[in-house]
Amino acid sequence: MLSRLGFPSIGPHRRFVTAIAVDALGSGVFMPLTMLYFLAVTPLSLLQVGAAISIASAVSLPAGPVLGALVDRFGAKQVLLAGNALQAAGFVAYLFTESFAAVLLWTIVVTVGRTAFWGSYGNIVAAISRPGERERWFGFLGALRNVGFAVGGVASGIALAIGTDLAFEAVVAANAATYVVAFWLLLAVPATARGGQQALPGSWRTVLADRPYRLLVVAQMGYSMPMMVLNFAMPVYVVEVLDLPGWITGVIFTVNCIMVGLGQGLVVNAMTGRVRSRVLLLTQAVFAASFVVFLVCGWLAPAVATGPVVLGGIVYTLAELTGGPVLAALSAEASPDHLRGRYLSLIQLAWNLSGTIAPVLFAWLLDRGPEPLWVLMLALAAVTVLVVNRLAAIMPAAAARVTNQAEPVAS
């Protein structure tokens, strides 16, 4: 079945894949209820809860590069396990948290744990796969996580419908349990190689002096910022700006989950033989097309805008499907094995920066009408096209073709 959908053979990596699915399921349950949980079970105001989450995100930003160095020193598996342990501890603590200081403290713990997860995840995927098949692996695991988020989202909807403190607390307890289960599953995953690079002088200097990779990080920002649109911009744009019913947002999210869950492998298959940089250029063109559709929706009457805004969501998801696996594979292969933790921490930093900037920036732009956000996103797409064109000229891995066939192991 997996091969028909264009996904790789799991082989001996079932426990790792299962752990990723369990982790995604728990995250999908809690993410939609984050703000609502603290509003329901603590005396804090909406402003205080939002401030705690934003401060925790900002405080945790420097953790990425530090964790990248730890991955190089001790191996990705150890950091991944620590990330799951931190998140499990944080969610258990949420059950007993009531003050602003406590919410802030444990949200920092959870955020650092999540950063540890993402900072080591790419290293492990690169270790269990071989060059040539990494688009398949990153695409498969991304689709799997998306399905987990969707199933978790249904569970969170049930908790929201019940609406009691006990229901919210059950969601948090279930999320903590998923991290414990994932931790147990990951214990059996073979450890990745330890680079032992912590003590070598100049390691970070080597990473930061890599001009092509710095350009790749900029290209990553050009992908990760648009990826924040679905979570942070669409609900506000659909309900507040277009004056459409809230269920339209649910339709867009559901279509996105179905397309990624069932279509990611097929899209990766369709990339076979294509030059990576050209796939990334196509990604930006498709993103731009979706932004144009969203922009036009702002000029339509609410009765007419429903169909076009859902169409825009479909086009947007096509861009997500094309760009994600290629960027993930390229980020892993363009970094040397012994410094991959540090290199990939810069990619994670791009994601974290986008997640920190996007909520405030998108809200500020949407408050000024339907046009400013989409004009800015179109400008970002244009700049990213220039960056990708330059990247193809100076980074051999970006100019390589997607083969979807594992390279033979050197004898």
mmCIF file of C-alpha atoms in Angstrom, residues 80-387:
data_model
loop_
_atom_site.group_PDB
_atom_site.id
_atom_site.type_symbol
_atom_site.label_atom_id
_atom_site.label_comp_id
_atom_site.label_asym_id
_atom_site.label_seq_id
_atom_site.Cartn_x
_atom_site.Cartn_y
_atom_site.Cartn_z
ATOM 1 C CA LEU A 80 15.521 13.275 20.391
ATOM 2 C CA LEU A 81 14.947 11.247 23.569
ATOM 3 C CA ALA A 82 15.685 14.303 25.714
ATOM 4 C CA GLY A 83 13.196 16.312 23.662
ATOM 5 C CA ASN A 84 10.440 13.756 24.258
ATOM 6 C CA ALA A 85 11.260 13.604 27.988
ATOM 7 C CA LEU A 86 11.125 17.399 28.308
ATOM 8 C CA GLN A 87 7.782 17.595 26.523
ATOM 9 C CA ALA A 88 6.314 14.781 28.626
ATOM 10 C CA ALA A 89 7.461 16.537 31.820
ATOM 11 C CA GLY A 90 6.101 19.872 30.627
ATOM 12 C CA PHE A 91 2.645 18.507 29.835
ATOM 13 C CA VAL A 92 2.412 16.670 33.152
ATOM 14 C CA ALA A 93 3.326 19.953 34.864
ATOM 15 C CA TYR A 94 0.574 21.766 32.911
ATOM 16 C CA LEU A 95 -1.958 19.712 34.875
ATOM 17 C CA PHE A 96 -0.823 21.486 38.067
ATOM 18 C CA THR A 97 -0.075 24.920 36.614
ATOM 19 C CA GLU A 98 -2.113 28.007 37.467
ATOM 20 C CA SER A 99 0.157 31.086 37.676
ATOM 21 C CA PHE A 100 1.654 33.141 34.852
ATOM 22 C CA ALA A 101 5.197 32.295 35.969
ATOM 23 C CA ALA A 102 4.446 28.572 35.967
ATOM 24 C CA VAL A 103 2.801 28.675 32.541
ATOM 25 C CA LEU A 104 5.809 30.571 31.204
ATOM 26 C CA LEU A 105 8.339 28.200 32.789
ATOM 27 C CA TRP A 106 6.726 24.978 31.577
ATOM 28 C CA THR A 107 5.987 26.408 28.144
ATOM 29 C CA ILE A 108 9.706 27.166 27.834
ATOM 30 C CA VAL A 109 10.428 23.548 28.814
ATOM 31 C CA VAL A 110 7.930 22.238 26.239
ATOM 32 C CA THR A 111 9.225 24.584 23.540
ATOM 33 C CA VAL A 112 12.849 23.601 24.150
ATOM 34 C CA GLY A 113 11.754 19.959 24.027
ATOM 35 C CA ARG A 114 10.008 20.549 20.711
ATOM 36 C CA THR A 115 13.110 22.307 19.388
ATOM 37 C CA ALA A 116 15.192 19.311 20.475
ATOM 38 C CA PHE A 117 12.808 17.032 18.581
ATOM 39 C CA TRP A 118 13.004 18.997 15.345
ATOM 40 C CA GLY A 119 16.724 19.650 15.758
ATOM 41 C CA SER A 120 17.460 15.916 15.825
ATOM 42 C CA TYR A 121 14.645 14.591 13.619
ATOM 43 C CA GLY A 122 16.278 15.527 10.301
ATOM 44 C CA ASN A 123 19.572 13.977 11.367
ATOM 45 C CA ILE A 124 17.893 10.648 12.119
ATOM 46 C CA VAL A 125 15.941 10.650 8.850
ATOM 47 C CA ALA A 126 19.187 11.356 6.991
ATOM 48 C CA ALA A 127 20.860 8.487 8.868
ATOM 49 C CA ILE A 128 18.180 5.866 8.157
ATOM 50 C CA SER A 129 17.844 6.810 4.483
ATOM 51 C CA ARG A 130 20.360 7.086 1.670
ATOM 52 C CA PRO A 131 20.992 9.838 -0.880
ATOM 53 C CA GLY A 132 18.483 9.524 -3.678
ATOM 54 C CA GLU A 133 15.592 8.359 -1.499
ATOM 55 C CA ARG A 134 15.474 11.177 1.041
ATOM 56 C CA GLU A 135 12.681 13.098 -0.685
ATOM 57 C CA ARG A 136 10.600 9.931 -0.291
ATOM 58 C CA TRP A 137 11.434 9.596 3.396
ATOM 59 C CA PHE A 138 10.879 13.226 4.321
ATOM 60 C CA GLY A 139 7.688 13.278 2.257
ATOM 61 C CA PHE A 140 6.395 10.080 3.866
ATOM 62 C CA LEU A 141 7.076 11.191 7.430
ATOM 63 C CA GLY A 142 5.627 14.629 6.725
ATOM 64 C CA ALA A 143 2.446 13.025 5.398
ATOM 65 C CA LEU A 144 2.310 10.691 8.390
ATOM 66 C CA ARG A 145 2.584 13.605 10.801
ATOM 67 C CA ASN A 146 -0.129 15.439 8.903
ATOM 68 C CA VAL A 147 -2.497 12.488 9.283
ATOM 69 C CA GLY A 148 -1.630 12.343 12.988
ATOM 70 C CA PHE A 149 -2.413 16.042 13.342
ATOM 71 C CA ALA A 150 -5.754 15.503 11.586
ATOM 72 C CA VAL A 151 -6.797 12.597 13.827
ATOM 73 C CA GLY A 152 -5.627 14.525 16.878
ATOM 74 C CA GLY A 153 -7.590 17.521 15.682
ATOM 75 C CA VAL A 154 -10.789 15.449 15.653
ATOM 76 C CA ALA A 155 -10.105 14.403 19.254
ATOM 77 C CA SER A 156 -9.495 18.015 20.245
ATOM 78 C CA GLY A 157 -12.802 18.961 18.633
ATOM 79 C CA ILE A 158 -14.577 16.413 20.832
ATOM 80 C CA ALA A 159 -12.884 17.851 23.929
ATOM 81 C CA LEU A 160 -13.863 21.343 22.841
ATOM 82 C CA ALA A 161 -17.473 20.262 22.344
ATOM 83 C CA ILE A 162 -17.556 18.794 25.863
ATOM 84 C CA GLY A 163 -15.944 21.980 27.157
ATOM 85 C CA THR A 164 -15.305 20.925 30.769
ATOM 86 C CA ASP A 165 -12.055 21.334 32.680
ATOM 87 C CA LEU A 166 -11.842 17.550 32.943
ATOM 88 C CA ALA A 167 -12.042 17.201 29.155
ATOM 89 C CA PHE A 168 -9.237 19.738 28.678
ATOM 90 C CA GLU A 169 -7.112 18.037 31.331
ATOM 91 C CA ALA A 170 -7.709 14.655 29.658
ATOM 92 C CA VAL A 171 -6.289 16.100 26.425
ATOM 93 C CA VAL A 172 -3.146 17.287 28.224
ATOM 94 C CA ALA A 173 -2.722 13.963 30.031
ATOM 95 C CA ALA A 174 -3.155 12.084 26.732
ATOM 96 C CA ASN A 175 -0.541 14.289 25.082
ATOM 97 C CA ALA A 176 1.923 13.622 27.911
ATOM 98 C CA ALA A 177 1.264 9.894 27.487
ATOM 99 C CA THR A 178 2.044 10.038 23.753
ATOM 100 C CA TYR A 179 5.469 11.494 24.513
ATOM 101 C CA VAL A 180 6.133 8.699 27.014
ATOM 102 C CA VAL A 181 5.109 6.074 24.449
ATOM 103 C CA ALA A 182 7.228 7.741 21.763
ATOM 104 C CA PHE A 183 10.184 7.816 24.172
ATOM 105 C CA TRP A 184 9.802 4.067 24.797
ATOM 106 C CA LEU A 185 9.597 3.319 21.062
ATOM 107 C CA LEU A 186 12.642 5.460 20.304
ATOM 108 C CA LEU A 187 14.777 3.613 22.851
ATOM 109 C CA ALA A 188 15.057 0.750 20.353
ATOM 110 C CA VAL A 189 16.037 3.000 17.437
ATOM 111 C CA PRO A 190 19.734 2.526 16.554
ATOM 112 C CA ALA A 191 21.873 5.451 17.635
ATOM 113 C CA THR A 192 23.254 7.742 14.974
ATOM 114 C CA ALA A 193 26.979 8.361 14.760
ATOM 115 C CA ARG A 194 28.463 10.814 17.232
ATOM 116 C CA GLY A 195 30.562 13.464 15.596
ATOM 117 C CA GLY A 196 32.416 14.429 18.753
ATOM 118 C CA GLN A 197 32.776 17.950 17.398
ATOM 119 C CA GLN A 198 31.953 19.915 20.530
ATOM 120 C CA ALA A 199 35.571 20.463 21.499
ATOM 121 C CA LEU A 200 36.945 21.329 18.077
ATOM 122 C CA PRO A 201 37.576 25.069 17.647
ATOM 123 C CA GLY A 202 36.082 26.703 14.601
ATOM 124 C CA SER A 203 33.181 24.267 14.094
ATOM 125 C CA TRP A 204 30.580 27.025 14.118
ATOM 126 C CA ARG A 205 32.902 29.205 12.068
ATOM 127 C CA THR A 206 32.902 26.495 9.393
ATOM 128 C CA VAL A 207 29.110 26.340 9.400
ATOM 129 C CA LEU A 208 28.546 30.100 9.303
ATOM 130 C CA ALA A 209 31.188 30.582 6.602
ATOM 131 C CA ASP A 210 29.328 28.197 4.270
ATOM 132 C CA ARG A 211 27.852 30.795 1.900
ATOM 133 C CA PRO A 212 25.707 28.386 -0.168
ATOM 134 C CA TYR A 213 24.151 26.990 3.000
ATOM 135 C CA ARG A 214 23.441 30.480 4.309
ATOM 136 C CA LEU A 215 21.567 31.089 1.077
ATOM 137 C CA LEU A 216 19.685 27.830 1.598
ATOM 138 C CA VAL A 217 18.575 29.087 5.033
ATOM 139 C CA VAL A 218 17.196 32.226 3.335
ATOM 140 C CA ALA A 219 15.382 30.003 0.830
ATOM 141 C CA GLN A 220 13.997 28.032 3.778
ATOM 142 C CA MET A 221 12.581 31.253 5.228
ATOM 143 C CA GLY A 222 10.938 31.816 1.845
ATOM 144 C CA TYR A 223 9.133 28.503 2.336
ATOM 145 C CA SER A 224 8.503 28.490 6.080
ATOM 146 C CA MET A 225 6.884 31.954 6.193
ATOM 147 C CA PRO A 226 4.188 30.960 3.666
ATOM 148 C CA MET A 227 3.739 27.730 5.605
ATOM 149 C CA MET A 228 2.568 29.830 8.563
ATOM 150 C CA VAL A 229 -0.352 31.215 6.521
ATOM 151 C CA LEU A 230 -2.618 28.196 7.038
ATOM 152 C CA ASN A 231 -2.453 28.282 10.848
ATOM 153 C CA PHE A 232 -2.084 31.970 11.602
ATOM 154 C CA ALA A 233 -3.621 33.907 8.709
ATOM 155 C CA MET A 234 -6.405 31.807 7.182
ATOM 156 C CA PRO A 235 -8.745 31.571 10.209
ATOM 157 C CA VAL A 236 -8.634 35.345 10.714
ATOM 158 C CA TYR A 237 -8.793 36.125 6.986
ATOM 159 C CA VAL A 238 -11.765 33.827 6.337
ATOM 160 C CA VAL A 239 -13.847 34.798 9.364
ATOM 161 C CA GLU A 240 -12.881 38.405 10.120
ATOM 162 C CA VAL A 241 -11.879 39.834 6.739
ATOM 163 C CA LEU A 242 -14.025 37.861 4.275
ATOM 164 C CA ASP A 243 -16.897 37.556 6.793
ATOM 165 C CA LEU A 244 -17.400 33.867 5.978
ATOM 166 C CA PRO A 245 -18.624 31.221 8.453
ATOM 167 C CA GLY A 246 -15.992 29.470 10.533
ATOM 168 C CA TRP A 247 -16.691 26.057 9.002
ATOM 169 C CA ILE A 248 -14.994 27.254 5.790
ATOM 170 C CA THR A 249 -11.704 27.289 7.682
ATOM 171 C CA GLY A 250 -12.412 23.730 8.794
ATOM 172 C CA VAL A 251 -12.954 22.696 5.179
ATOM 173 C CA ILE A 252 -9.632 24.241 4.117
ATOM 174 C CA PHE A 253 -7.774 22.479 6.940
ATOM 175 C CA THR A 254 -9.459 19.148 6.179
ATOM 176 C CA VAL A 255 -8.693 19.348 2.459
ATOM 177 C CA ASN A 256 -5.079 20.225 3.313
ATOM 178 C CA CYS A 257 -4.741 17.191 5.600
ATOM 179 C CA ILE A 258 -6.275 14.811 3.047
ATOM 180 C CA MET A 259 -4.131 16.109 0.196
ATOM 181 C CA VAL A 260 -0.906 15.867 2.198
ATOM 182 C CA GLY A 261 -1.768 12.503 3.745
ATOM 183 C CA LEU A 262 -2.725 10.798 0.481
ATOM 184 C CA GLY A 263 -0.933 12.870 -2.130
ATOM 185 C CA GLN A 264 2.557 13.545 -0.775
ATOM 186 C CA GLY A 265 4.077 10.298 -2.043
ATOM 187 C CA LEU A 266 2.456 10.689 -5.454
ATOM 188 C CA VAL A 267 3.842 14.209 -5.780
ATOM 189 C CA VAL A 268 7.335 13.043 -4.783
ATOM 190 C CA ASN A 269 7.066 10.288 -7.413
ATOM 191 C CA ALA A 270 6.125 12.890 -10.006
ATOM 192 C CA MET A 271 9.332 14.811 -9.179
ATOM 193 C CA THR A 272 11.522 11.949 -10.416
ATOM 194 C CA GLY A 273 14.068 13.302 -12.872
ATOM 195 C CA ARG A 274 13.326 16.948 -12.018
ATOM 196 C CA VAL A 275 16.055 19.344 -10.926
ATOM 197 C CA ARG A 276 15.633 20.237 -7.256
ATOM 198 C CA SER A 277 16.032 23.977 -7.744
ATOM 199 C CA ARG A 278 13.368 23.953 -10.461
ATOM 200 C CA VAL A 279 10.995 22.146 -8.121
ATOM 201 C CA LEU A 280 11.617 24.902 -5.564
ATOM 202 C CA LEU A 281 10.948 27.545 -8.214
ATOM 203 C CA LEU A 282 7.673 25.787 -9.042
ATOM 204 C CA THR A 283 6.834 25.801 -5.335
ATOM 205 C CA GLN A 284 7.119 29.583 -5.177
ATOM 206 C CA ALA A 285 5.094 29.991 -8.385
ATOM 207 C CA VAL A 286 2.297 27.859 -6.935
ATOM 208 C CA PHE A 287 2.432 29.708 -3.612
ATOM 209 C CA ALA A 288 2.150 32.976 -5.558
ATOM 210 C CA ALA A 289 -0.857 31.645 -7.480
ATOM 211 C CA SER A 290 -2.614 30.803 -4.213
ATOM 212 C CA PHE A 291 -1.863 34.266 -2.814
ATOM 213 C CA VAL A 292 -3.392 35.842 -5.919
ATOM 214 C CA VAL A 293 -6.543 33.764 -5.403
ATOM 215 C CA PHE A 294 -6.721 34.802 -1.734
ATOM 216 C CA LEU A 295 -6.186 38.433 -2.730
ATOM 217 C CA VAL A 296 -9.030 38.312 -5.270
ATOM 218 C CA CYS A 297 -11.311 36.756 -2.649
ATOM 219 C CA GLY A 298 -11.018 39.972 -0.667
ATOM 220 C CA TRP A 299 -12.661 41.837 -3.539
ATOM 221 C CA LEU A 300 -15.620 39.447 -3.803
ATOM 222 C CA ALA A 301 -18.923 39.404 -1.971
ATOM 223 C CA PRO A 302 -19.056 36.817 0.833
ATOM 224 C CA ALA A 303 -21.603 34.733 -1.050
ATOM 225 C CA VAL A 304 -19.210 34.424 -3.983
ATOM 226 C CA ALA A 305 -15.912 34.067 -2.092
ATOM 227 C CA THR A 306 -16.519 30.621 -0.543
ATOM 228 C CA GLY A 307 -15.555 28.558 -3.596
ATOM 229 C CA PRO A 308 -12.507 30.625 -4.565
ATOM 230 C CA VAL A 309 -11.040 30.656 -1.029
ATOM 231 C CA VAL A 310 -11.287 26.846 -0.839
ATOM 232 C CA LEU A 311 -9.687 26.674 -4.294
ATOM 233 C CA GLY A 312 -6.903 28.922 -2.994
ATOM 234 C CA GLY A 313 -6.382 26.460 -0.142
ATOM 235 C CA ILE A 314 -6.021 23.591 -2.620
ATOM 236 C CA VAL A 315 -3.461 25.495 -4.696
ATOM 237 C CA TYR A 316 -1.604 26.472 -1.519
ATOM 238 C CA THR A 317 -1.407 22.816 -0.452
ATOM 239 C CA LEU A 318 0.118 21.872 -3.829
ATOM 240 C CA ALA A 319 2.978 24.267 -3.060
ATOM 241 C CA GLU A 320 3.416 22.647 0.360
ATOM 242 C CA LEU A 321 3.550 19.203 -1.274
ATOM 243 C CA THR A 322 6.255 20.160 -3.756
ATOM 244 C CA GLY A 323 8.588 22.231 -1.600
ATOM 245 C CA GLY A 324 8.741 20.432 1.731
ATOM 246 C CA PRO A 325 10.433 17.124 0.832
ATOM 247 C CA VAL A 326 12.962 18.741 -1.504
ATOM 248 C CA LEU A 327 14.038 21.391 1.002
ATOM 249 C CA ALA A 328 14.331 18.820 3.793
ATOM 250 C CA ALA A 329 16.410 16.435 1.667
ATOM 251 C CA LEU A 330 18.569 19.262 0.327
ATOM 252 C CA SER A 331 19.206 20.643 3.817
ATOM 253 C CA ALA A 332 20.411 17.244 5.024
ATOM 254 C CA GLU A 333 22.563 16.401 1.992
ATOM 255 C CA ALA A 334 24.212 19.823 1.692
ATOM 256 C CA SER A 335 25.711 19.473 5.184
ATOM 257 C CA PRO A 336 28.710 17.318 6.167
ATOM 258 C CA ASP A 337 27.830 14.326 8.351
ATOM 259 C CA HIS A 338 29.975 15.344 11.323
ATOM 260 C CA LEU A 339 28.450 18.848 11.501
ATOM 261 C CA ARG A 340 24.922 18.044 10.359
ATOM 262 C CA GLY A 341 23.444 18.873 13.761
ATOM 263 C CA ARG A 342 24.771 22.419 13.600
ATOM 264 C CA TYR A 343 23.798 22.854 9.960
ATOM 265 C CA LEU A 344 20.240 21.619 10.423
ATOM 266 C CA SER A 345 19.857 23.764 13.538
ATOM 267 C CA LEU A 346 20.031 26.783 11.207
ATOM 268 C CA ILE A 347 17.150 25.348 9.186
ATOM 269 C CA GLN A 348 15.221 24.838 12.405
ATOM 270 C CA LEU A 349 16.059 28.394 13.408
ATOM 271 C CA ALA A 350 14.446 29.583 10.162
ATOM 272 C CA TRP A 351 11.273 27.698 11.084
ATOM 273 C CA ASN A 352 11.304 29.039 14.635
ATOM 274 C CA LEU A 353 11.847 32.611 13.474
ATOM 275 C CA SER A 354 8.952 32.264 11.063
ATOM 276 C CA GLY A 355 6.753 30.890 13.822
ATOM 277 C CA THR A 356 7.702 33.784 16.084
ATOM 278 C CA ILE A 357 7.301 36.553 13.506
ATOM 279 C CA ALA A 358 4.260 35.327 11.580
ATOM 280 C CA PRO A 359 1.470 35.641 14.203
ATOM 281 C CA VAL A 360 2.210 39.273 14.982
ATOM 282 C CA LEU A 361 3.072 40.283 11.409
ATOM 283 C CA PHE A 362 0.049 38.573 9.860
ATOM 284 C CA ALA A 363 -2.334 40.019 12.440
ATOM 285 C CA TRP A 364 -0.935 43.527 11.880
ATOM 286 C CA LEU A 365 -1.272 43.221 8.104
ATOM 287 C CA LEU A 366 -4.783 41.719 8.183
ATOM 288 C CA ASP A 367 -5.900 44.531 10.452
ATOM 289 C CA ARG A 368 -5.176 46.843 7.514
ATOM 290 C CA GLY A 369 -7.459 45.107 5.038
ATOM 291 C CA PRO A 370 -7.393 42.166 2.618
ATOM 292 C CA GLU A 371 -4.537 43.351 0.381
ATOM 293 C CA PRO A 372 -1.372 44.044 2.472
ATOM 294 C CA LEU A 373 -0.725 40.446 3.598
ATOM 295 C CA TRP A 374 -1.017 38.922 0.124
ATOM 296 C CA VAL A 375 1.013 41.682 -1.512
ATOM 297 C CA LEU A 376 3.804 41.040 1.009
ATOM 298 C CA MET A 377 3.626 37.277 0.446
ATOM 299 C CA LEU A 378 3.824 37.790 -3.318
ATOM 300 C CA ALA A 379 6.886 39.980 -2.838
ATOM 301 C CA LEU A 380 8.451 37.284 -0.621
ATOM 302 C CA ALA A 381 7.813 34.673 -3.328
ATOM 303 C CA ALA A 382 9.530 36.900 -5.910
ATOM 304 C CA VAL A 383 12.582 37.374 -3.668
ATOM 305 C CA THR A 384 12.749 33.638 -2.951
ATOM 306 C CA VAL A 385 12.776 32.904 -6.693
ATOM 307 C CA LEU A 386 15.900 35.065 -7.004
ATOM 308 C CA VAL A 387 17.485 33.291 -4.045
#
